[in-house]
mmCIF file of C-alpha atoms in Angstrom:
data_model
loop_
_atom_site.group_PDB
_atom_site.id
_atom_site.type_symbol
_atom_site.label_atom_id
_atom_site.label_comp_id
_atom_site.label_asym_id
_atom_site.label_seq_id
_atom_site.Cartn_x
_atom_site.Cartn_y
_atom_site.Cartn_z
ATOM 1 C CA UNK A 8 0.000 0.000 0.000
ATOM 2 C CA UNK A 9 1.349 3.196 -0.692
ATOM 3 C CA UNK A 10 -0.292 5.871 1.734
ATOM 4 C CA UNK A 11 0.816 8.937 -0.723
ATOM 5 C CA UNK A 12 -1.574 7.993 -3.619
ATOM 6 C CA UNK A 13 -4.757 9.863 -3.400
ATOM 7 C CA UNK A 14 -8.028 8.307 -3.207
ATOM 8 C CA UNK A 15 -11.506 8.902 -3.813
ATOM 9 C CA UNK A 16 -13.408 10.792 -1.043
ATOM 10 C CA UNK A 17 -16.443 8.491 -0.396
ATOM 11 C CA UNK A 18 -14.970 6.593 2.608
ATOM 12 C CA UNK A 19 -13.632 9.890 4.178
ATOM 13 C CA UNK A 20 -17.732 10.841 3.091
ATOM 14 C CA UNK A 21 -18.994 8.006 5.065
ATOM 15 C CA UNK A 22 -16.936 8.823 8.432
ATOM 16 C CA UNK A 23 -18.306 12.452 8.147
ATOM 17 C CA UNK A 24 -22.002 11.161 8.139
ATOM 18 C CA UNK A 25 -21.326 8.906 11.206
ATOM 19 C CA UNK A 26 -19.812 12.103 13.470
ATOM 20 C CA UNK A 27 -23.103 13.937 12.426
ATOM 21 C CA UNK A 28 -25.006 11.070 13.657
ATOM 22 C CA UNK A 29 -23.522 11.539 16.900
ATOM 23 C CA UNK A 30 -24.037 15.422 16.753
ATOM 24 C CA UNK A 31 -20.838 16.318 15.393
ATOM 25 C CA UNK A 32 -21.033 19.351 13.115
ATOM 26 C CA UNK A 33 -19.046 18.338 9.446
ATOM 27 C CA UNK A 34 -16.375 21.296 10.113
ATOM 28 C CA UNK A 35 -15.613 19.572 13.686
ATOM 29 C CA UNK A 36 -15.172 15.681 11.665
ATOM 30 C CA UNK A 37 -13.247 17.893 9.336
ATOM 31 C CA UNK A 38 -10.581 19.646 11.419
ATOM 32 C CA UNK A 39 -7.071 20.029 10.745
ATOM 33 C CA UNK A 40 -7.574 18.392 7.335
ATOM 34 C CA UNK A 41 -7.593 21.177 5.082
ATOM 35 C CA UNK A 42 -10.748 20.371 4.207
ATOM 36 C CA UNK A 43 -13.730 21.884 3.309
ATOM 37 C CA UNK A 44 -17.657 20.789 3.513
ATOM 38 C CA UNK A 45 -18.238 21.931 -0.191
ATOM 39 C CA UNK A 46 -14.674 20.293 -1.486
ATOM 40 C CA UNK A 47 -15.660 16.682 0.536
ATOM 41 C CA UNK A 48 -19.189 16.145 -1.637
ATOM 42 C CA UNK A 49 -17.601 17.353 -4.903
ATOM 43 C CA UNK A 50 -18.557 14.251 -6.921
ATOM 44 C CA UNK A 51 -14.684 13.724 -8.367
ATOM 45 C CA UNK A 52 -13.176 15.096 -5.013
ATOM 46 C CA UNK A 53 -9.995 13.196 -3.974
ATOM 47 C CA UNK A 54 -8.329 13.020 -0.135
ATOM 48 C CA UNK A 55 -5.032 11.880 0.813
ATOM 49 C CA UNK A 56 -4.093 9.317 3.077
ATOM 50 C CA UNK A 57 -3.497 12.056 5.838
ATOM 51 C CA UNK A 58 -6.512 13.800 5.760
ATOM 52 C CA UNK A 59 -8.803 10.914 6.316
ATOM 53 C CA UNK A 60 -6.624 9.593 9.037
ATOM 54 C CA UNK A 61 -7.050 13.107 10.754
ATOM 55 C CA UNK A 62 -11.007 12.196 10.560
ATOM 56 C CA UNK A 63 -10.686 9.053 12.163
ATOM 57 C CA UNK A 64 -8.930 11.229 15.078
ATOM 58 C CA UNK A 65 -11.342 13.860 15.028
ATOM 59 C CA UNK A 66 -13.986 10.810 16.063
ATOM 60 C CA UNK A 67 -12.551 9.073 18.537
ATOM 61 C CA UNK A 68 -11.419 12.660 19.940
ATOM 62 C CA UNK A 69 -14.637 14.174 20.643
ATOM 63 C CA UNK A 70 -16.764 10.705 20.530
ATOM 64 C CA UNK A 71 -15.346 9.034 22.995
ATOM 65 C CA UNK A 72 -18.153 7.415 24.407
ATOM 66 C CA UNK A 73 -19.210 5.770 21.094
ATOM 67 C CA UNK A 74 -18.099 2.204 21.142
ATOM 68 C CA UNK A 75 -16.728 0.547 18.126
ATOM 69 C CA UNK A 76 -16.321 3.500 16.146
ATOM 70 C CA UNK A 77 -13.839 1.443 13.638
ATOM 71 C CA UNK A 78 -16.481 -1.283 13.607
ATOM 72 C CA UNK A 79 -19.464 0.711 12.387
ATOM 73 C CA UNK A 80 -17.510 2.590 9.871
ATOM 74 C CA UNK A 81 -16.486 -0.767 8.249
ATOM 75 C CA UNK A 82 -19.444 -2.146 8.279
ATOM 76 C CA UNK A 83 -20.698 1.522 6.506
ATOM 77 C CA UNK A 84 -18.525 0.439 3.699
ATOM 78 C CA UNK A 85 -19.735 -0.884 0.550
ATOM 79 C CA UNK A 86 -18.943 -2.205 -3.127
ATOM 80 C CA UNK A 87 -20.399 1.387 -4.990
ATOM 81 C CA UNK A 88 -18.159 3.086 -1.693
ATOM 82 C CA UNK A 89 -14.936 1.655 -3.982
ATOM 83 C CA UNK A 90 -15.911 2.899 -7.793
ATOM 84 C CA UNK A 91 -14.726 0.908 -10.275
ATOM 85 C CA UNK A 92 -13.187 -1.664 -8.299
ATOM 86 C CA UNK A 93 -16.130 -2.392 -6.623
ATOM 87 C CA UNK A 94 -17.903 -3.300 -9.735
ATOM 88 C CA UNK A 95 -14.876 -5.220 -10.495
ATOM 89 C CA UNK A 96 -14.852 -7.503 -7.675
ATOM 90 C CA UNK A 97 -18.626 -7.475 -7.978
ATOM 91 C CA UNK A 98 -18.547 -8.891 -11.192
ATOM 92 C CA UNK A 99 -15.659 -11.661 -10.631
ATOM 93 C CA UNK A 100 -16.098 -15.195 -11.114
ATOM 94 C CA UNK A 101 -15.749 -16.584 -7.354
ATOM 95 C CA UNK A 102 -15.053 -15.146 -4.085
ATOM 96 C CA UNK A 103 -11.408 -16.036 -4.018
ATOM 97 C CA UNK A 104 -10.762 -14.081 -7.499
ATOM 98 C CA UNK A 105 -12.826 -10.891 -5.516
ATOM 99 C CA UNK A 106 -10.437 -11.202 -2.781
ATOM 100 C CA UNK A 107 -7.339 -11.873 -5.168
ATOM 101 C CA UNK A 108 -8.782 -8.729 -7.055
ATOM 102 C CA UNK A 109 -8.878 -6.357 -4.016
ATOM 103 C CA UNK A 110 -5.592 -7.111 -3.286
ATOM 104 C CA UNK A 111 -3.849 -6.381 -6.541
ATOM 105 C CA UNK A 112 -5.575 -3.102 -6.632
ATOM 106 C CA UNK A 113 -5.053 -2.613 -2.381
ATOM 107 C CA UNK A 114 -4.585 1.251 -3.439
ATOM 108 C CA UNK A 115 -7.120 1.933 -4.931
ATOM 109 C CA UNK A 116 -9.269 0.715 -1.430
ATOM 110 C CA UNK A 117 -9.167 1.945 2.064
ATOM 111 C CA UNK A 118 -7.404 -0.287 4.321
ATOM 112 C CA UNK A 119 -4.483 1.540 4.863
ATOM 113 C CA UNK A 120 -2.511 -1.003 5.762
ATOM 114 C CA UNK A 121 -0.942 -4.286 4.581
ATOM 115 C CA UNK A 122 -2.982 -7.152 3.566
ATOM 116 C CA UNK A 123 -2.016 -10.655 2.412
ATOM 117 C CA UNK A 124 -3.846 -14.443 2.091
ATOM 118 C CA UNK A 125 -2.627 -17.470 3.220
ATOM 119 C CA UNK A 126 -4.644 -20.862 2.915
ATOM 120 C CA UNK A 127 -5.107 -24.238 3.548
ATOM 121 C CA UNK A 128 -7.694 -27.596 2.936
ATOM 122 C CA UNK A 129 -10.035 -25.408 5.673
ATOM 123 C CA UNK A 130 -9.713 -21.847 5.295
ATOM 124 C CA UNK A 131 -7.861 -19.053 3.627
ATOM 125 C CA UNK A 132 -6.840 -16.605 6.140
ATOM 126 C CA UNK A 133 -6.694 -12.600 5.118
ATOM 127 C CA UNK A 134 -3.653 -11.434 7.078
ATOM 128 C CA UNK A 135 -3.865 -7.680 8.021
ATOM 129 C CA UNK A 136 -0.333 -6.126 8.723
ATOM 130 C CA UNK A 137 -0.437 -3.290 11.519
ATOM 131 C CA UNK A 138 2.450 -2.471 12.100
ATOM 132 C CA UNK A 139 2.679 0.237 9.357
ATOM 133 C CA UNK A 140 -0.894 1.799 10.838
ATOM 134 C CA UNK A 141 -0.239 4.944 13.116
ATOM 135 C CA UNK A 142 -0.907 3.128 16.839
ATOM 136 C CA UNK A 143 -3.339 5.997 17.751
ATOM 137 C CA UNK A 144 -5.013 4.848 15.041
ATOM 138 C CA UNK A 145 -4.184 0.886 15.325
ATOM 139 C CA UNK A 146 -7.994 0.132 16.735
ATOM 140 C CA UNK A 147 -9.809 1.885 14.968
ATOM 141 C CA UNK A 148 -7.995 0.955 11.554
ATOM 142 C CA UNK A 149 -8.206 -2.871 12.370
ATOM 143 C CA UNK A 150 -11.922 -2.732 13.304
ATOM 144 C CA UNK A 151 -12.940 -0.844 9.793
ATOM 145 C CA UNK A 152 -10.798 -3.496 8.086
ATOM 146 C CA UNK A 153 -12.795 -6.410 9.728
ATOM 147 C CA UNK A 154 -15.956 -4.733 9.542
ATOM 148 C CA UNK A 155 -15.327 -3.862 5.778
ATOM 149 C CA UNK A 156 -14.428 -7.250 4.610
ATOM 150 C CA UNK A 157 -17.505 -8.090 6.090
ATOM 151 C CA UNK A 158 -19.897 -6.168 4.352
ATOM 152 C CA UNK A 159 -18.264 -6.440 1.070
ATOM 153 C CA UNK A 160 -18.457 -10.458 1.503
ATOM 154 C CA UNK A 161 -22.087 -10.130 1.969
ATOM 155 C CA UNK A 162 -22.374 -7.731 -0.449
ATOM 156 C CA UNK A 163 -20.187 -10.312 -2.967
ATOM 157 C CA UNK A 164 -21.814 -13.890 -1.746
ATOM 158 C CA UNK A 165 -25.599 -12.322 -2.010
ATOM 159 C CA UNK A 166 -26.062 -13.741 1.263
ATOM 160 C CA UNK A 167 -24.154 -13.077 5.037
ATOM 161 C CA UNK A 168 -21.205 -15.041 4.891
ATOM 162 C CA UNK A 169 -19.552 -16.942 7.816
ATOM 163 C CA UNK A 170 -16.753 -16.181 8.972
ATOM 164 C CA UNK A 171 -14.299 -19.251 10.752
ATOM 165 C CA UNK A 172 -12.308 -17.178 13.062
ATOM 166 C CA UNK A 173 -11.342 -13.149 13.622
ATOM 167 C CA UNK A 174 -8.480 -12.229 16.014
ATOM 168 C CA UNK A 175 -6.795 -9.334 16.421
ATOM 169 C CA UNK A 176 -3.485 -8.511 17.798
ATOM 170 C CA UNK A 177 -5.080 -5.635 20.578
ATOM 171 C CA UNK A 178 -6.306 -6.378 24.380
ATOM 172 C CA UNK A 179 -10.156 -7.449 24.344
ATOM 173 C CA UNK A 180 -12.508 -4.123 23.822
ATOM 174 C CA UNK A 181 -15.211 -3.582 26.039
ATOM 175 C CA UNK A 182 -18.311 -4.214 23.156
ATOM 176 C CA UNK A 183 -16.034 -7.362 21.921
ATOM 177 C CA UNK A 184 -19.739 -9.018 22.301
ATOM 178 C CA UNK A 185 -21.064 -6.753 19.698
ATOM 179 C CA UNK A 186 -19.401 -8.715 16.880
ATOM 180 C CA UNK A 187 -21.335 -12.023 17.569
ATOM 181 C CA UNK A 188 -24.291 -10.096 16.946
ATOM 182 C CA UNK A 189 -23.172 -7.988 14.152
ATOM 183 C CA UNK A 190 -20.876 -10.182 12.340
ATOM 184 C CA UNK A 191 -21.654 -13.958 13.965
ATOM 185 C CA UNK A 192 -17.870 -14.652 15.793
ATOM 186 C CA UNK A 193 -16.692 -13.246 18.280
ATOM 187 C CA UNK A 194 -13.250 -12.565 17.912
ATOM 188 C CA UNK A 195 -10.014 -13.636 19.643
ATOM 189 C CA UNK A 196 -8.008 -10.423 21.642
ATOM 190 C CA UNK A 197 -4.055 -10.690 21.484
ATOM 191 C CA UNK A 198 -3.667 -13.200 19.373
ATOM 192 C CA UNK A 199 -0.378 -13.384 17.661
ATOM 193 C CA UNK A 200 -1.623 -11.816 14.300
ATOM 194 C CA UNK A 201 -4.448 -9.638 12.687
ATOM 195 C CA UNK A 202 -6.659 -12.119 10.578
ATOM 196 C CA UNK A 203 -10.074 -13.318 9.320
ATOM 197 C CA UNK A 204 -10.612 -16.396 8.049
ATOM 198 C CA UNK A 205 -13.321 -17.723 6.183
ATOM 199 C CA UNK A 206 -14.299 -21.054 5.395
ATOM 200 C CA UNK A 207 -12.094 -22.550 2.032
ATOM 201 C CA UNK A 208 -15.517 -24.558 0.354
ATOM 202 C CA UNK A 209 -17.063 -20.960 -0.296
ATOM 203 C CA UNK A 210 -13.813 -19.488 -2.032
ATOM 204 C CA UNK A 211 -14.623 -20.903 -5.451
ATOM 205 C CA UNK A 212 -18.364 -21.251 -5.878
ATOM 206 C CA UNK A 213 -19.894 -19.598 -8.723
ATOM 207 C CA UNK A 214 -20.840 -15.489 -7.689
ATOM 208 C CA UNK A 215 -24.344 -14.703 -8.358
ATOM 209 C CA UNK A 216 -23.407 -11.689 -10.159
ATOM 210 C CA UNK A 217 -20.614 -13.187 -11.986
ATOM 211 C CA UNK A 218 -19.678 -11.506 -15.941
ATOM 212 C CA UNK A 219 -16.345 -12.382 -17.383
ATOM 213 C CA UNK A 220 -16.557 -9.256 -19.681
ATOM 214 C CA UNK A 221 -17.910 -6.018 -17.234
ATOM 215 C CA UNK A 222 -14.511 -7.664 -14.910
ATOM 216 C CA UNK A 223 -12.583 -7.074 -17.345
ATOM 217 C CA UNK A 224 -13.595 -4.073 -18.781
ATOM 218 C CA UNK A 225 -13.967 -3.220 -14.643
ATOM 219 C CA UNK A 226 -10.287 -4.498 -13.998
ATOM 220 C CA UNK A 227 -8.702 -2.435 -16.917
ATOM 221 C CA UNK A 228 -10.379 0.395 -15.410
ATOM 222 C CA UNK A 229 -8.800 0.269 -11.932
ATOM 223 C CA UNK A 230 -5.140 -0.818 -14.006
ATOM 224 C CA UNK A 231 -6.042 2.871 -15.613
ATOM 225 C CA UNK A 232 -7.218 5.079 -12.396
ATOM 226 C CA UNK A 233 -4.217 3.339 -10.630
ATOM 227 C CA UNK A 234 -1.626 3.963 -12.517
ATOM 228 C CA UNK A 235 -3.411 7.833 -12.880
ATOM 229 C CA UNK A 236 -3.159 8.531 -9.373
ATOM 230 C CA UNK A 237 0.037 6.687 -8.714
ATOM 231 C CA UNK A 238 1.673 9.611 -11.159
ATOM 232 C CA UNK A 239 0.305 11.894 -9.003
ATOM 233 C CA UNK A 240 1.658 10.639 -6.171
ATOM 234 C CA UNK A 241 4.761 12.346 -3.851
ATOM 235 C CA UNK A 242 6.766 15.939 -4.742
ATOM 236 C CA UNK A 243 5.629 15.336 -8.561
ATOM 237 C CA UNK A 244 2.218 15.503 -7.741
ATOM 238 C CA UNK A 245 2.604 18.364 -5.670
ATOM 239 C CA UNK A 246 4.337 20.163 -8.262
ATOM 240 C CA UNK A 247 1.598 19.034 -10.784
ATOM 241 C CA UNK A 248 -0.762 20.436 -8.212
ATOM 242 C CA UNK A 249 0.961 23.629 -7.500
ATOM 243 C CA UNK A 250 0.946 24.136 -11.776
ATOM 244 C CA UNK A 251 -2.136 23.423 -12.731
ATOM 245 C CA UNK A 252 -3.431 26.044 -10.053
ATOM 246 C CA UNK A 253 -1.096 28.340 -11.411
ATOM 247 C CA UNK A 254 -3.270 28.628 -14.535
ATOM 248 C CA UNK A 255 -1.258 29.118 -17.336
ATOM 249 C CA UNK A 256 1.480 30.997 -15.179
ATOM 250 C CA UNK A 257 4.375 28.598 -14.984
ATOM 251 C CA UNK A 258 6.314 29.927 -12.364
ATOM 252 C CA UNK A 259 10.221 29.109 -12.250
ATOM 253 C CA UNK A 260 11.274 26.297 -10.332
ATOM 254 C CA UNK A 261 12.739 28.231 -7.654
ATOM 255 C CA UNK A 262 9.712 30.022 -6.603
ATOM 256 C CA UNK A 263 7.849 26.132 -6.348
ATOM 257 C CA UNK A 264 10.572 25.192 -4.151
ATOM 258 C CA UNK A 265 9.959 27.891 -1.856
ATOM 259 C CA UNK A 266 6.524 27.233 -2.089
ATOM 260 C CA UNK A 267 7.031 23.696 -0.673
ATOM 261 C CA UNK A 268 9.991 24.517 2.025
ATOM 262 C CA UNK A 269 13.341 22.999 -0.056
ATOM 263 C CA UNK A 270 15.571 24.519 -2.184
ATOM 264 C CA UNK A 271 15.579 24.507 -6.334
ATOM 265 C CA UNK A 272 18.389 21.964 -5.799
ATOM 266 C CA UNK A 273 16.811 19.365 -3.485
ATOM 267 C CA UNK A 274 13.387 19.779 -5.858
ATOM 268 C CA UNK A 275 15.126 18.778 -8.828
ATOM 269 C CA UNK A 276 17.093 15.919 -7.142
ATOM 270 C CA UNK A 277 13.079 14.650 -5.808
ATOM 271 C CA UNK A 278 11.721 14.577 -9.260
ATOM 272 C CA UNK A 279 14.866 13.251 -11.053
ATOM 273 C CA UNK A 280 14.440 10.102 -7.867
ATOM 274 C CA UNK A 281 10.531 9.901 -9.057
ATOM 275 C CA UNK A 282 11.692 9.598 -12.849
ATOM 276 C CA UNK A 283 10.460 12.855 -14.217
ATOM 277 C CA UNK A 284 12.192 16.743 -13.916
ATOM 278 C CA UNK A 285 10.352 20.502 -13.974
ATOM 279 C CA UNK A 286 10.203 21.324 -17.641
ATOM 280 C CA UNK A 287 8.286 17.979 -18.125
ATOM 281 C CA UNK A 288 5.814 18.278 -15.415
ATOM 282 C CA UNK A 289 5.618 21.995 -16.587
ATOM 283 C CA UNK A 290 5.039 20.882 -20.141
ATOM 284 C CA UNK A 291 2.378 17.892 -19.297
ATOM 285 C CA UNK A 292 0.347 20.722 -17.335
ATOM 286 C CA UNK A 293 0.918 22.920 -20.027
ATOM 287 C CA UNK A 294 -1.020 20.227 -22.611
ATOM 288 C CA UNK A 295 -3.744 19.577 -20.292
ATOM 289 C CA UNK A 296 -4.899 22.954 -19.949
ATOM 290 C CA UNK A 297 -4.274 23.698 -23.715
ATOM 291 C CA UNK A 298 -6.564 20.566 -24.767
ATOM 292 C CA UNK A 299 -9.160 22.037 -21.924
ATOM 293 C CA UNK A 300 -9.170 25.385 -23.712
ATOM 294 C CA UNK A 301 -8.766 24.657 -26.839
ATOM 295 C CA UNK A 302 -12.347 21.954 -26.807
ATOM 296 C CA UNK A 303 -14.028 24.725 -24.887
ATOM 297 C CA UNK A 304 -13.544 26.693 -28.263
ATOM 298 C CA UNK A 305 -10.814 29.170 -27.299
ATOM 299 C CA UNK A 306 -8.626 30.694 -30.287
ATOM 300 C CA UNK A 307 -5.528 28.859 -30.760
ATOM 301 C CA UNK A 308 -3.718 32.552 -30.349
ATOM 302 C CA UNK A 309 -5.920 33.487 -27.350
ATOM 303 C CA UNK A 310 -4.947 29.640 -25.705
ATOM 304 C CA UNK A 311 -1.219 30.672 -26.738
ATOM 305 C CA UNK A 312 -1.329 33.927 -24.692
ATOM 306 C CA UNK A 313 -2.458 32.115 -21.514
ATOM 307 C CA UNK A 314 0.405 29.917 -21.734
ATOM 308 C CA UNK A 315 3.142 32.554 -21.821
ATOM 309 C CA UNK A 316 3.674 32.644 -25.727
ATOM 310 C CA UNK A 317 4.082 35.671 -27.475
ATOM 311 C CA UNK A 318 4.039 34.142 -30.754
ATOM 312 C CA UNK A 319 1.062 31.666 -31.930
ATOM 313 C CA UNK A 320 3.538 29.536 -33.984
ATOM 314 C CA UNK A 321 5.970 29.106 -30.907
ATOM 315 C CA UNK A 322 2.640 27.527 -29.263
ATOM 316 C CA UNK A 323 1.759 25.381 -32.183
ATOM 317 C CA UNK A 324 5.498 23.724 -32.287
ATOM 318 C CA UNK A 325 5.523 23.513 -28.527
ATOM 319 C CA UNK A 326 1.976 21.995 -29.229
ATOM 320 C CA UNK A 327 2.730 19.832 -31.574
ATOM 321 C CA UNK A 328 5.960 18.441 -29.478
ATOM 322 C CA UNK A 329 3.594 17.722 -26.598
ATOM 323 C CA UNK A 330 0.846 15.460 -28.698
ATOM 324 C CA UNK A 331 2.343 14.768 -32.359
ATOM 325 C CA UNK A 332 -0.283 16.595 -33.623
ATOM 326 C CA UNK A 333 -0.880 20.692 -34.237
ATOM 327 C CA UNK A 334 -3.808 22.424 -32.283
ATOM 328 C CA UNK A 335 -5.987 22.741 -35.558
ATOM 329 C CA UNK A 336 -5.443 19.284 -35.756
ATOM 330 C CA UNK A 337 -7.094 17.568 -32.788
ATOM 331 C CA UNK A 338 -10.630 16.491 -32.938
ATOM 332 C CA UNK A 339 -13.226 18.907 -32.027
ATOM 333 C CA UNK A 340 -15.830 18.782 -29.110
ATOM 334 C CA UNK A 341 -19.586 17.927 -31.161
ATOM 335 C CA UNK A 342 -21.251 21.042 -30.894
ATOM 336 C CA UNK A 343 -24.939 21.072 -30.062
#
């Protein structure tokens, strides 16, 4: 798991709704995120690992007396909560290729944390790996995990599944009865590893919502959105960031640097480590907001100006060394 990639803002969404529950206003779930109410239901909005971590404090800060908190938020979780994978693993042929799935695309989920499977004649075991989870955070994170796997099992299977065994690594908690009732086991406190295991004869029977085609067409989407976010992941996606909201205005490299607290030297040495440099981030941004601009009708000459060219044919050459192709060139936006 790489905590740096970005993710889709529906799970932070869901731990929002459960503080209001409990009389929290949003802006109180939402403190010292950087976040704001109108940015968290934006329908494309994206959240970093930190900021939803910071909402999992903000609960068990001022909810204290709320039992389970972890639980109920994983059990909250559900297939549409994880886009395009969720269809994916939705649409797979058995359980064990859902769970085989989820893992190859871990990143694009909410587990933050390590998981792994291990399995024998009896059960396969999912393996949750703590010991990269902040330990504020260790109970909480573990709980959501088990809850989670739970509800997307039931949501997979069509029916409630059964789970063998559930033990987690932490001292008993006081509503440790709570999961008989809400998940049917109740689990085992300080065991010698974070795991649920489910019974091996359900791994391979047929899913009722099985389609070889929307998986794959579903899998080649997450391959896509992973691979999207993972490039706009660490100092280059800050940079990217810091560009794009520049509109147009590239500023030099040394003022970005600044910007983000290291010198022009130590930025270059960053991106050259993450396999890119300045002029090509500056470049890709460059395209992007050209092809916005230029299928929202602007003037080639008009699209040039914003970009810091004085001349239109130095933007059609830089153009054309972007995308193989000259602005006049690209296919046009129908027209209704």
């Amino acid at each position: 798991m790489q905590p740096a990639i970005r993710r889709a803002a529906a799970s932070l969404q869901l731990l929002v709704q459960i503080g209001v529950e409990h009389g929290l206003m949003p802006t109180q779930c939402l403190e010292q995120t950087g976040l704001d109410v109108n940015q968290l239901f934006d329908a494309d909005a994206e959240v970093d690992a930190a900021q939803e971590l910071q909402v999992m404090r903000n609960l068990q800060r001022q909810l204290p007396g709320i039992a389970g908190l972890g639980l109920i938020a994983g059990l909250r979780l559900r297939l549409s909560t994880h886009g395009i994978l969720g269809y994916a693993m939705l649409s797979s042929a058995t359980l064990r290729d859902a769970l085989s799935l989820m893992l190859r695309y871990l990143d694009l989920a909410y587990a933050y944390c390590e998981v792994s499977t291990e399995s024998d004649a009896q059960e396969m075991r999912i393996l949750i790996d703590d010991r990269g989870v902040p330990e504020d955070l260790r109970g909480f994170i573990m709980e959501r995990v088990a809850g989670g796997a739970f509800a997307l099992a039931h949501e997979i299977l069509g029916r409630v599944p059964e789970l063998r065994r559930l033990c987690f690594r932490f001292p008993r908690l006081p509503h440790a009865e709570r999961y008989r009732q809400l998940v049917g086991v109740t689990p085992e406190f300080s065991a010698e590893r974070n795991l649920i295991a489910v019974d091996a004869r359900v791994l391979d029977l047929p899913l009722p919502q099985a389609n070889a085609l929307t998986q794959r067409l579903c899998e080649e989407q997450c391959r896509m959105l992973l691979n999207r976010r993972r490039l706009r992941g660490g100092v280059a996606g800050q940079v990217r960031d810091r560009l794009l909201q520049a509109y147009g205005r590239m500023p030099e490299i040394g003022e970005l640097a600044a910007a983000l607290h290291i010198t022009g030297r130590t930025l270059r040495r960053r991106l050259e480590a993450e396999g890119t440099s300045y002029r090509g981030l500056a470049d890709e941004v460059r395209c992007t907001l050209a092809e916005g601009w230029l299928a929202a009708g602007l003037p080639v000459e008009q699209v040039g100006l914003r970009l810091g060219f004085s001349e239109p044919s130095a933007f059609i050459r830089a153009f054309k060394r972007w995308t193989g192709r000259t602005p006049g060139g690209r296919p046009r936006q129908a027209r209704s």
